[in-house]
XYZ file of C-alpha atoms in Angstrom:
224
model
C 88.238 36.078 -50.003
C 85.664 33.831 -48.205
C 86.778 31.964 -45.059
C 84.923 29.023 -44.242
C 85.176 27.325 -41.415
C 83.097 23.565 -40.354
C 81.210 24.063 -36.739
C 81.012 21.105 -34.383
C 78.433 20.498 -31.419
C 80.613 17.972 -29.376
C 78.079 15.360 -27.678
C 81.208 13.187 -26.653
C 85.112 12.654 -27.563
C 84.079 9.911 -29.878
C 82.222 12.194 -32.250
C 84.601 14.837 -31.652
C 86.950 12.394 -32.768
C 85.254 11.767 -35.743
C 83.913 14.845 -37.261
C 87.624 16.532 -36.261
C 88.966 13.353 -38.943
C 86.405 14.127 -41.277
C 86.852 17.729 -41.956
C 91.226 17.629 -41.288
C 91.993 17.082 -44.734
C 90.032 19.924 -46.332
C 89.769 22.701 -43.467
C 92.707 24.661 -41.431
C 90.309 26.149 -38.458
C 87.443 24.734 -37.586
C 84.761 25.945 -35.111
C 83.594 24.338 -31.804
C 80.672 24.970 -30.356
C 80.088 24.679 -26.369
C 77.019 25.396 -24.521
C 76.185 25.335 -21.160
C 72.157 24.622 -20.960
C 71.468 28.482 -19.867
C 72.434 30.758 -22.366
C 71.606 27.797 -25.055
C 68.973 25.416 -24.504
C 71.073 22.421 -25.180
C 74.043 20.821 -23.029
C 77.105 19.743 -25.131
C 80.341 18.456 -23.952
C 81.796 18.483 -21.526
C 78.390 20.592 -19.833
C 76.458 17.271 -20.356
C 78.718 15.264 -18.018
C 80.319 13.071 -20.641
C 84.170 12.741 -21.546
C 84.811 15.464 -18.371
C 87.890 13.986 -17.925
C 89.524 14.543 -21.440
C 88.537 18.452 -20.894
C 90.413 17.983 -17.487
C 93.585 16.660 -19.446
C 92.975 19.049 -22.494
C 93.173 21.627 -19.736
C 96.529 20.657 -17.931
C 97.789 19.581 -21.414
C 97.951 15.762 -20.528
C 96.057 15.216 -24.187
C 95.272 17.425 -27.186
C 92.490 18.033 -29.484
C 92.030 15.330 -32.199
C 94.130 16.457 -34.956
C 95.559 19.513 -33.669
C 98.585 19.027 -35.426
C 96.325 19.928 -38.883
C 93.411 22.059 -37.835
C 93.084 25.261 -35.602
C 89.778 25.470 -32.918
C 87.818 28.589 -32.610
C 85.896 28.499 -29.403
C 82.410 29.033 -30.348
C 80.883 29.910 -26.229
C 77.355 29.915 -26.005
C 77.740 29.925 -22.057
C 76.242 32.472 -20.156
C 79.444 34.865 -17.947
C 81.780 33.142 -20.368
C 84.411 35.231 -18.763
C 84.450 32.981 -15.772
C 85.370 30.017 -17.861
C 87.489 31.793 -20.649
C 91.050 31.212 -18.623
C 90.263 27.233 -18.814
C 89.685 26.937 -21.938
C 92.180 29.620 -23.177
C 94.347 26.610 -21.377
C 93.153 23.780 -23.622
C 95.516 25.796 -26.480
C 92.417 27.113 -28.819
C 93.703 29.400 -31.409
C 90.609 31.822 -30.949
C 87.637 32.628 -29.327
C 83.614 33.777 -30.188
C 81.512 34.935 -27.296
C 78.042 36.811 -27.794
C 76.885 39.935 -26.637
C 74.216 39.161 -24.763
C 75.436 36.718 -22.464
C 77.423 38.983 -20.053
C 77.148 42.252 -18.603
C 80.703 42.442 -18.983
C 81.415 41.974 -21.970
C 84.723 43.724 -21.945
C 85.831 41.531 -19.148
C 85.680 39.010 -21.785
C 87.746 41.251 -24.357
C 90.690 41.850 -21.292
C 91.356 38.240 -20.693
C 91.507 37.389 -25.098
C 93.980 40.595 -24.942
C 96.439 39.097 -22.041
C 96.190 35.979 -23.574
C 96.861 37.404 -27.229
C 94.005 35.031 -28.134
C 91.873 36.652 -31.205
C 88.062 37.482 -30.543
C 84.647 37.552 -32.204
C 81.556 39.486 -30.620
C 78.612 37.362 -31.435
C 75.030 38.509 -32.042
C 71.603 37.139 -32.322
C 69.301 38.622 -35.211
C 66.796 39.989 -32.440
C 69.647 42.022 -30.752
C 69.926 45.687 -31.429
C 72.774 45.831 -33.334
C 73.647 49.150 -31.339
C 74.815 46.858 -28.540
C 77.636 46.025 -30.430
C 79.119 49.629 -30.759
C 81.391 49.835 -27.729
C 83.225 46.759 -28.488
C 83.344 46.252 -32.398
C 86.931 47.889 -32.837
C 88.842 45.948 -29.541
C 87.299 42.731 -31.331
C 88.328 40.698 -34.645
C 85.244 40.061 -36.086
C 81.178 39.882 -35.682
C 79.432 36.822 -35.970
C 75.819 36.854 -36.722
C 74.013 34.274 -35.395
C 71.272 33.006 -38.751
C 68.911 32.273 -36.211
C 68.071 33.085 -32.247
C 67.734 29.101 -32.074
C 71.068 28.322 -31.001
C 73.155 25.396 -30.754
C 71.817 22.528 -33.460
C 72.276 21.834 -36.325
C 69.343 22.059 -39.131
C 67.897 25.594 -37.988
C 66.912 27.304 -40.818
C 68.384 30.826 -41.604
C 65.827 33.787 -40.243
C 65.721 36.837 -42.976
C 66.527 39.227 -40.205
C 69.504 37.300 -39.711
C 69.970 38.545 -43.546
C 69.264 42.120 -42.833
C 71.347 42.553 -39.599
C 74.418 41.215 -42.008
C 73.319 44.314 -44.272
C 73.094 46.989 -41.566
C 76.696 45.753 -40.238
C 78.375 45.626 -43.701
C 77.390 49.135 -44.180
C 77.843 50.576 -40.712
C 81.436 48.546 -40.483
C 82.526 48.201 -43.873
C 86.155 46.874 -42.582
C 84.926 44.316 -40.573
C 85.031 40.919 -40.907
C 81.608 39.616 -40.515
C 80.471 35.729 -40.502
C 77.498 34.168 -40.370
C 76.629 30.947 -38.146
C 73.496 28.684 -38.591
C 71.873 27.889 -42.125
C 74.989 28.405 -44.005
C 74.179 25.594 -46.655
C 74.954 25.590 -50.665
C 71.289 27.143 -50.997
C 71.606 30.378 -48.629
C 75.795 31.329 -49.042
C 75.308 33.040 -52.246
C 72.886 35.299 -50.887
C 74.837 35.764 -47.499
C 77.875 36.655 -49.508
C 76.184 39.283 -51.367
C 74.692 41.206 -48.373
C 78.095 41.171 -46.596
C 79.316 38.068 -45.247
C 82.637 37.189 -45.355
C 83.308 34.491 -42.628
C 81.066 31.493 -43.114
C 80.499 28.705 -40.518
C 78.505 25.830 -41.446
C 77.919 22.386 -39.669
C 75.291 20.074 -41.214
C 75.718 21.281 -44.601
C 79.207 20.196 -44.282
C 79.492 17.218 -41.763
C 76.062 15.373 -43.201
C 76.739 15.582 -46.866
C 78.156 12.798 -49.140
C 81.099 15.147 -50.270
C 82.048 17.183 -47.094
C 85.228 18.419 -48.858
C 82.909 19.519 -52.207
C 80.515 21.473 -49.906
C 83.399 23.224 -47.860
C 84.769 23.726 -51.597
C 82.291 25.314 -53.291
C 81.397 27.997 -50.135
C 85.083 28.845 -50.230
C 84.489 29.424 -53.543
C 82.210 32.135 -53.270
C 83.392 36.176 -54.142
């Protein structure tokens, strides 16, 4: 079965707001994505200054996400050390976590703190990364996310073919695993991300810009 989840890049709490409403009726989990302006080139909330107090109150639960009482967050971190900010967030009341390989030496850091907060994790990896880096970690983690593209943290980037191929090489080297794929997961490309092993797809624009969001997240669930 194909999980699908909508992906978010928060510029405030209004549009969090907003695109949380949109997708609440259709979708159980939904994935946010965070980045710091280091290990991504862009600044989202609450990196970019805005709303800093909500993530203050999210953090000492004086508010919650928008519609938490419908829809599960997976922390999407494209942060560089996310370990040093994992605790905080962990604190917010996420129901899971996705961190990439390449933006820690410590990487298993990261896996220690998801353990001792029984907080489920995914090991992330761009389609230029040797998927060899991966090795040490794949079995204390939940799933692998391949990133579609190196360009990280928009919407609208196009799906890279070695994004394709890495999905390949994973599905046969870790034919258990739960693998998903992140950036140019649209109504065009799923098919063909299915097929070569995906079985966790996150897709933003395709989802939150179309006329039907709920027919889009429909028909990708759909997909066997």
């Amino acid at each position: 079965m194909i999980k699908v989840l909508p992906a978010i890049i928060p510029v405030n709490k209004i549009q969090l707001e907003e695109e949380m409403s949109k997708i609440s009726s259709f979708a159980d989990f939904v994935q946010i994505d965070i980045a710091d302006g280091t290990f991504a080139p862009v600044k989202t909330w609450p990196y970019n200054g805005r709303d800093t107090e909500y993530f203050e109150q999210l953090k000492t639960e004086m508010a919650g996400w928008p519609k938490w009482e419908d829809v599960n967050i997976e922390l999407h971190m494209m942060v560089a050390h996310p370990e040093n900010i994992l605790e905080e967030w962990i604190a917010t009341g996420i129901s899971s976590v996705v961190a990439h390989i390449e933006s820690t030496p410590d990487f298993q850091k990261v896996i220690d703190i998801c353990k001792s907060h029984d907080i489920p994790l995914g090991i992330a990896i761009k389609p230029s990364t040797d998927i060899s880096k991966l090795e040490n970690f794949v079995s204390q983690t939940d799933f692998i996310q391949v990133m579609g593209s190196d360009n990280i943290g928009r919407h609208g980037v196009d799906l890279e073919n070695d994004a394709v191929e890495m999905i390949k090489q994973l599905r046969n080297k870790y034919s258990q695993s739960i693998i998903a794929i992140d950036i140019g997961v649209n109504e065009d490309t799923a098919e063909n991300l299915v097929e070569a092993g995906a079985n966790k797809l996150i897709s933003g624009g395709a989802i939150l810009n179309s006329e039907d969001p709920k027919g889009v997240f429909e028909f990708l669930s759909s997909l066997n």
